[in-house]
Every structure is written in C-alpha cells, then in structure tokens.
mmCIF file of C-alpha atoms in Angstrom:
data_model
loop_
_atom_site.group_PDB
_atom_site.id
_atom_site.type_symbol
_atom_site.label_atom_id
_atom_site.label_comp_id
_atom_site.label_asym_id
_atom_site.label_seq_id
_atom_site.Cartn_x
_atom_site.Cartn_y
_atom_site.Cartn_z
ATOM 1 C CA MET A 12 71.075 130.781 78.439
ATOM 2 C CA ILE A 13 72.204 127.176 78.791
ATOM 3 C CA GLU A 14 69.431 124.745 79.670
ATOM 4 C CA LEU A 15 70.531 121.774 81.719
ATOM 5 C CA ASP A 16 68.809 118.447 81.207
ATOM 6 C CA PHE A 17 69.975 115.959 83.796
ATOM 7 C CA MET A 18 67.096 113.612 82.996
ATOM 8 C CA ALA A 19 68.726 112.949 79.631
ATOM 9 C CA VAL A 20 71.604 111.453 81.616
ATOM 10 C CA LEU A 21 69.686 109.867 84.483
ATOM 11 C CA SER A 22 67.394 108.114 82.020
ATOM 12 C CA GLN A 23 70.483 106.122 81.044
ATOM 13 C CA TRP A 24 70.719 104.724 84.574
ATOM 14 C CA PRO A 25 71.403 101.128 83.451
ATOM 15 C CA LEU A 26 74.689 102.282 81.914
ATOM 16 C CA LEU A 27 75.531 104.250 85.057
ATOM 17 C CA ALA A 28 74.678 101.229 87.223
ATOM 18 C CA ILE A 29 76.989 99.018 85.170
ATOM 19 C CA GLY A 30 79.723 101.641 85.456
ATOM 20 C CA VAL A 31 79.342 101.845 89.229
ATOM 21 C CA ALA A 32 79.367 98.055 89.511
ATOM 22 C CA TRP A 33 82.590 97.796 87.504
ATOM 23 C CA THR A 34 84.221 100.614 89.479
ATOM 24 C CA VAL A 35 83.339 98.986 92.802
ATOM 25 C CA GLY A 36 84.321 95.537 91.548
ATOM 26 C CA LEU A 37 87.700 96.696 90.285
ATOM 27 C CA THR A 38 88.318 98.484 93.577
ATOM 28 C CA VAL A 39 87.393 95.506 95.759
ATOM 29 C CA ILE A 40 89.523 93.022 93.826
ATOM 30 C CA SER A 41 92.541 95.309 93.487
ATOM 31 C CA SER A 42 92.334 96.346 97.151
ATOM 32 C CA LEU A 43 92.244 92.785 98.481
ATOM 33 C CA ILE A 44 95.148 91.642 96.324
ATOM 34 C CA GLY A 45 97.093 94.913 96.439
ATOM 35 C CA VAL A 46 97.002 95.274 100.231
ATOM 36 C CA THR A 47 97.900 91.597 100.681
ATOM 37 C CA LEU A 48 100.926 92.078 98.433
ATOM 38 C CA GLY A 49 101.714 95.289 100.293
ATOM 39 C CA VAL A 50 101.806 93.375 103.585
ATOM 40 C CA ALA A 51 104.179 90.776 102.109
ATOM 41 C CA PHE A 52 106.383 93.343 100.395
ATOM 42 C CA ALA A 53 106.545 95.481 103.552
ATOM 43 C CA TRP A 54 107.951 92.483 105.413
ATOM 44 C CA ALA A 55 110.424 91.913 102.578
ATOM 45 C CA ARG A 56 111.622 95.518 102.716
ATOM 46 C CA ALA A 57 111.837 95.588 106.503
ATOM 47 C CA SER A 58 113.153 92.117 107.338
ATOM 48 C CA GLY A 59 113.765 90.135 104.162
ATOM 49 C CA PRO A 60 117.079 89.015 102.653
ATOM 50 C CA VAL A 61 119.194 91.768 101.104
ATOM 51 C CA GLY A 62 118.534 90.669 97.533
ATOM 52 C CA LEU A 63 114.787 90.601 98.109
ATOM 53 C CA ARG A 64 114.913 94.035 99.739
ATOM 54 C CA TRP A 65 116.634 95.452 96.670
ATOM 55 C CA ALA A 66 114.205 93.789 94.271
ATOM 56 C CA VAL A 67 111.113 94.988 96.131
ATOM 57 C CA GLY A 68 112.647 98.437 96.579
ATOM 58 C CA ALA A 69 113.271 98.731 92.844
ATOM 59 C CA TYR A 70 109.701 97.618 92.121
ATOM 60 C CA VAL A 71 108.265 100.169 94.544
ATOM 61 C CA GLU A 72 110.348 103.022 93.157
ATOM 62 C CA LEU A 73 109.498 102.122 89.562
ATOM 63 C CA ILE A 74 105.745 102.056 90.158
ATOM 64 C CA ARG A 75 105.597 105.086 92.454
ATOM 65 C CA ASN A 76 107.552 107.232 90.014
ATOM 66 C CA THR A 77 105.667 106.454 86.817
ATOM 67 C CA PRO A 78 102.111 107.501 85.862
ATOM 68 C CA PHE A 79 99.300 105.016 86.345
ATOM 69 C CA ILE A 80 98.103 105.513 82.778
ATOM 70 C CA VAL A 81 101.544 104.527 81.449
ATOM 71 C CA GLN A 82 101.474 101.373 83.567
ATOM 72 C CA LEU A 83 97.985 100.570 82.296
ATOM 73 C CA PHE A 84 98.910 101.166 78.652
ATOM 74 C CA PHE A 85 102.068 99.084 78.999
ATOM 75 C CA ILE A 86 100.063 96.142 80.335
ATOM 76 C CA PHE A 87 97.246 96.419 77.774
ATOM 77 C CA PHE A 88 99.097 97.628 74.671
ATOM 78 C CA GLY A 89 102.699 96.652 75.401
ATOM 79 C CA LEU A 90 102.391 93.081 76.625
ATOM 80 C CA PRO A 91 100.663 91.838 73.429
ATOM 81 C CA ALA A 92 103.948 92.520 71.629
ATOM 82 C CA MET A 93 105.408 89.826 73.895
ATOM 83 C CA GLY A 94 102.536 87.459 73.147
ATOM 84 C CA VAL A 95 100.518 88.262 76.290
ATOM 85 C CA LYS A 96 97.081 89.539 75.345
ATOM 86 C CA LEU A 97 94.721 90.554 78.142
ATOM 87 C CA SER A 98 91.100 91.665 78.245
ATOM 88 C CA PRO A 99 90.505 95.318 79.232
ATOM 89 C CA GLU A 100 89.054 94.226 82.562
ATOM 90 C CA LEU A 101 91.950 91.925 83.472
ATOM 91 C CA ALA A 102 94.506 94.518 82.378
ATOM 92 C CA SER A 103 92.739 97.091 84.567
ATOM 93 C CA VAL A 104 92.798 94.817 87.614
ATOM 94 C CA ILE A 105 96.479 93.991 87.143
ATOM 95 C CA ALA A 106 97.420 97.650 86.712
ATOM 96 C CA MET A 107 95.443 98.688 89.797
ATOM 97 C CA VAL A 108 96.929 95.860 91.875
ATOM 98 C CA ILE A 109 100.463 96.747 90.818
ATOM 99 C CA ASN A 110 99.914 100.427 91.557
ATOM 100 C CA LEU A 111 98.240 99.921 94.934
ATOM 101 C CA SER A 112 100.688 97.269 96.133
ATOM 102 C CA ALA A 113 103.649 99.598 95.590
ATOM 103 C CA TYR A 114 102.106 102.428 97.613
ATOM 104 C CA ALA A 115 100.700 100.054 100.232
ATOM 105 C CA THR A 116 104.172 98.585 100.715
ATOM 106 C CA GLU A 117 105.632 101.900 101.822
ATOM 107 C CA ILE A 118 102.606 102.822 103.925
ATOM 108 C CA ILE A 119 102.628 99.512 105.791
ATOM 109 C CA ARG A 120 106.427 99.496 106.094
ATOM 110 C CA ALA A 121 106.221 102.804 107.942
ATOM 111 C CA GLY A 122 103.929 101.182 110.494
ATOM 112 C CA VAL A 123 106.049 98.050 110.730
ATOM 113 C CA GLU A 124 109.232 99.998 111.417
ATOM 114 C CA ALA A 125 107.459 101.981 114.135
ATOM 115 C CA THR A 126 106.915 98.792 116.179
ATOM 116 C CA PRO A 127 108.864 99.005 119.457
ATOM 117 C CA ARG A 128 111.809 96.633 119.539
ATOM 118 C CA GLY A 129 110.747 95.471 122.994
ATOM 119 C CA GLN A 130 107.575 93.883 121.631
ATOM 120 C CA ILE A 131 109.562 91.873 119.122
ATOM 121 C CA GLU A 132 112.052 90.734 121.769
ATOM 122 C CA ALA A 133 109.198 89.704 124.046
ATOM 123 C CA ALA A 134 107.715 87.599 121.235
ATOM 124 C CA GLU A 135 111.104 86.016 120.572
ATOM 125 C CA SER A 136 111.402 85.117 124.249
ATOM 126 C CA LEU A 137 108.080 83.271 123.908
ATOM 127 C CA ALA A 138 109.564 81.193 121.064
ATOM 128 C CA PHE A 139 107.465 82.795 118.320
ATOM 129 C CA ASN A 140 108.880 82.189 114.858
ATOM 130 C CA ARG A 141 109.406 85.027 112.366
ATOM 131 C CA VAL A 142 106.041 84.547 110.669
ATOM 132 C CA GLN A 143 104.187 84.536 113.993
ATOM 133 C CA ILE A 144 106.028 87.635 115.154
ATOM 134 C CA TYR A 145 105.162 89.497 111.983
ATOM 135 C CA THR A 146 101.518 88.442 111.713
ATOM 136 C CA ARG A 147 100.589 88.478 115.420
ATOM 137 C CA VAL A 148 102.851 91.034 117.059
ATOM 138 C CA VAL A 149 104.059 93.480 114.419
ATOM 139 C CA LEU A 150 101.330 93.667 111.796
ATOM 140 C CA PRO A 151 98.135 94.387 113.810
ATOM 141 C CA PRO A 152 99.443 97.546 115.561
ATOM 142 C CA ALA A 153 101.260 98.584 112.376
ATOM 143 C CA LEU A 154 98.021 98.418 110.378
ATOM 144 C CA LYS A 155 96.220 100.349 113.091
ATOM 145 C CA LYS A 156 98.769 103.160 112.847
ATOM 146 C CA VAL A 157 98.673 103.458 109.062
ATOM 147 C CA TRP A 158 95.058 102.493 108.345
ATOM 148 C CA PRO A 159 93.859 106.065 107.555
ATOM 149 C CA ALA A 160 96.679 106.494 105.022
ATOM 150 C CA LEU A 161 95.992 103.066 103.532
ATOM 151 C CA VAL A 162 92.288 103.861 103.187
ATOM 152 C CA SER A 163 93.143 107.119 101.436
ATOM 153 C CA GLN A 164 95.377 105.245 99.007
ATOM 154 C CA ILE A 165 92.593 102.782 98.221
ATOM 155 C CA ILE A 166 90.299 105.732 97.471
ATOM 156 C CA ILE A 167 92.942 107.215 95.178
ATOM 157 C CA VAL A 168 93.228 103.923 93.298
ATOM 158 C CA MET A 169 89.439 103.726 92.992
ATOM 159 C CA LEU A 170 89.315 107.215 91.506
ATOM 160 C CA GLY A 171 92.249 106.305 89.272
ATOM 161 C CA SER A 172 90.137 103.516 87.800
ATOM 162 C CA ALA A 173 88.516 106.264 85.693
ATOM 163 C CA VAL A 174 91.587 106.003 83.468
ATOM 164 C CA CYS A 175 90.681 102.388 82.706
ATOM 165 C CA GLY A 176 87.880 103.636 80.469
ATOM 166 C CA GLN A 177 90.633 104.549 78.000
ATOM 167 C CA ILE A 178 91.040 100.853 77.235
ATOM 168 C CA SER A 179 87.270 100.229 77.114
ATOM 169 C CA THR A 180 86.789 98.912 80.633
ATOM 170 C CA GLN A 181 83.151 99.630 81.363
ATOM 171 C CA GLU A 182 83.659 101.578 84.574
ATOM 172 C CA LEU A 183 81.881 104.803 85.538
ATOM 173 C CA SER A 184 83.813 107.328 83.442
ATOM 174 C CA TYR A 185 83.419 105.058 80.404
ATOM 175 C CA ALA A 186 79.659 105.004 81.007
ATOM 176 C CA ALA A 187 79.529 108.801 81.351
ATOM 177 C CA ASN A 188 81.503 109.242 78.147
ATOM 178 C CA LEU A 189 79.232 106.792 76.324
ATOM 179 C CA ILE A 190 76.120 108.631 77.521
ATOM 180 C CA GLN A 191 77.386 112.050 76.451
ATOM 181 C CA GLY A 192 78.330 110.590 73.089
ATOM 182 C CA ARG A 193 74.709 109.538 72.619
ATOM 183 C CA ASN A 194 72.890 112.664 73.786
ATOM 184 C CA PHE A 195 75.659 115.330 73.631
ATOM 185 C CA ARG A 196 74.992 116.294 77.262
ATOM 186 C CA ALA A 197 78.642 116.227 78.305
ATOM 187 C CA PHE A 198 78.283 118.772 81.127
ATOM 188 C CA GLU A 199 75.398 116.939 82.755
ATOM 189 C CA ALA A 200 76.942 113.497 82.190
ATOM 190 C CA PHE A 201 80.187 114.342 83.914
ATOM 191 C CA ILE A 202 78.470 116.293 86.702
ATOM 192 C CA VAL A 203 76.464 113.155 87.459
ATOM 193 C CA ALA A 204 79.645 111.040 87.283
ATOM 194 C CA THR A 205 81.388 113.478 89.646
ATOM 195 C CA VAL A 206 78.580 113.245 92.192
ATOM 196 C CA ILE A 207 78.631 109.437 91.999
ATOM 197 C CA TYR A 208 82.419 109.333 92.460
ATOM 198 C CA LEU A 209 82.061 111.628 95.474
ATOM 199 C CA ALA A 210 79.389 109.395 96.985
ATOM 200 C CA LEU A 211 81.488 106.286 96.326
ATOM 201 C CA SER A 212 84.559 107.859 97.928
ATOM 202 C CA ILE A 213 82.679 108.865 101.060
ATOM 203 C CA GLY A 214 80.921 105.509 101.273
ATOM 204 C CA VAL A 215 84.072 103.442 100.780
ATOM 205 C CA ARG A 216 86.001 105.537 103.303
ATOM 206 C CA LYS A 217 83.299 105.107 105.949
ATOM 207 C CA LEU A 218 83.043 101.386 105.249
ATOM 208 C CA LEU A 219 86.794 100.795 105.467
ATOM 209 C CA ASN A 220 87.127 102.914 108.602
ATOM 210 C CA TRP A 221 84.476 100.655 110.146
ATOM 211 C CA VAL A 222 85.868 97.372 108.812
ATOM 212 C CA GLY A 223 89.461 98.025 109.892
ATOM 213 C CA PRO A 224 88.905 98.503 113.646
ATOM 214 C CA LYS A 225 86.093 95.955 113.697
ATOM 215 C CA PHE A 226 87.794 92.981 112.028
ATOM 216 C CA LEU A 227 91.496 93.602 111.323
ATOM 217 C CA PHE A 228 93.214 94.935 114.398
ATOM 218 C CA GLY A 229 90.597 95.594 117.085
ATOM 219 C CA ARG A 230 90.061 98.771 119.030
#
C-alpha cells in the first residue's frame, strides 16, 4: 500500500511560497501589459489604417496558431542566436505578454465591433475625436461585454506560466519539480501544486470579476 507523506512537501513551504510569488508576479505584469496591448491592437484591427490592420492581423494569427511553449523557447533559446540574450524571468514575461495580447485583441475586438453605430455617431456629433470616442464611448461597454472571456484568458495564461519552469523560471511548477527531485515525493508534490493552482485560479477570477465592474467600466 502506498503511504502518502504530504508533510515532506509542505515542509518545503519556502520554495512553494517563492513559486506562488513568481506565478502571481508573472501573471500581474503580463496581464497589465498584455491587456493594454490588446486594447490598442483591437482598435488597430477595427479602425486602424489598412496596413496596420494587416500587420496586427498577421501577428494575432501567428501567435494564436502556435504553441505557447514554442513561443517561449523561441524567445529564450532562439533570440540569443541573433545576439539578444534574456534572463528566464524576462523571457517568460515577454512570452506571456505576446501570447495574452494576441488573444485579448480578438476578445476585445468582438466587444468593440458590437458597439451600436448610433453611439459613435452621437459622439461624433459632440465633436469627440477618434481617441475620445474609442476610450470614452466604445471601450467601456465593450470591456463590460467581454470581461468574463478576458478574465478566463488571463487565467489560462497564468496556468500556462507552468511551462516557464522549463527555462528555469522559479514559478510554482518549477518549485514542485525541485521539491520532488529532493524527496522523491512526486505524487504529493504535484497534488499540492494542483491544489495551489486551483486556489490561485479561483482567487484571481473572483478578484478580477470584482475589479472590472468596480473600477474599469462601472455597473
């Protein structure tokens, strides 16, 4: 009979705490930058010049149709061949930002294109410029419509950060793998990591679902 020893894993809580901190940190930074880029790229795809639409469209299709781990490995292992050497942490942030911004672009664009034409014409009649129309009239209701999907995508990117342990970023899965390498309690280590990821996902979802209506677009 297999004897489980979770204390052998939990006793390594400093490593787990560092892993959680890195996972949360990577998620916060990539979410802030990635969603901001998504907002800008959504405008470019919906209302930008033709050349910019094509460029952003190509970027979105490239990122959405290639695996995240390939993007990460290209940034960390491929770019040094071009003379660009990045730390594991910086490479992880860049990869997560690139991945999230591509998906966020399409999510936000769906909300932007659902804005009634009458609202835009009313803003134009009030002499709003294009930036004011987008940021004050189009974007708030668009974000409100797509916020649940955007939150889900942020959660997916957070969970995808587990791949970043493959390049020695000290996030949660890296910590779990390091612990099981020390005490050979792989089952317990990854059960604990799974529970922590579940708690993080639920916590982040609840937080974002509170932050969005409270501060971004109002109820």
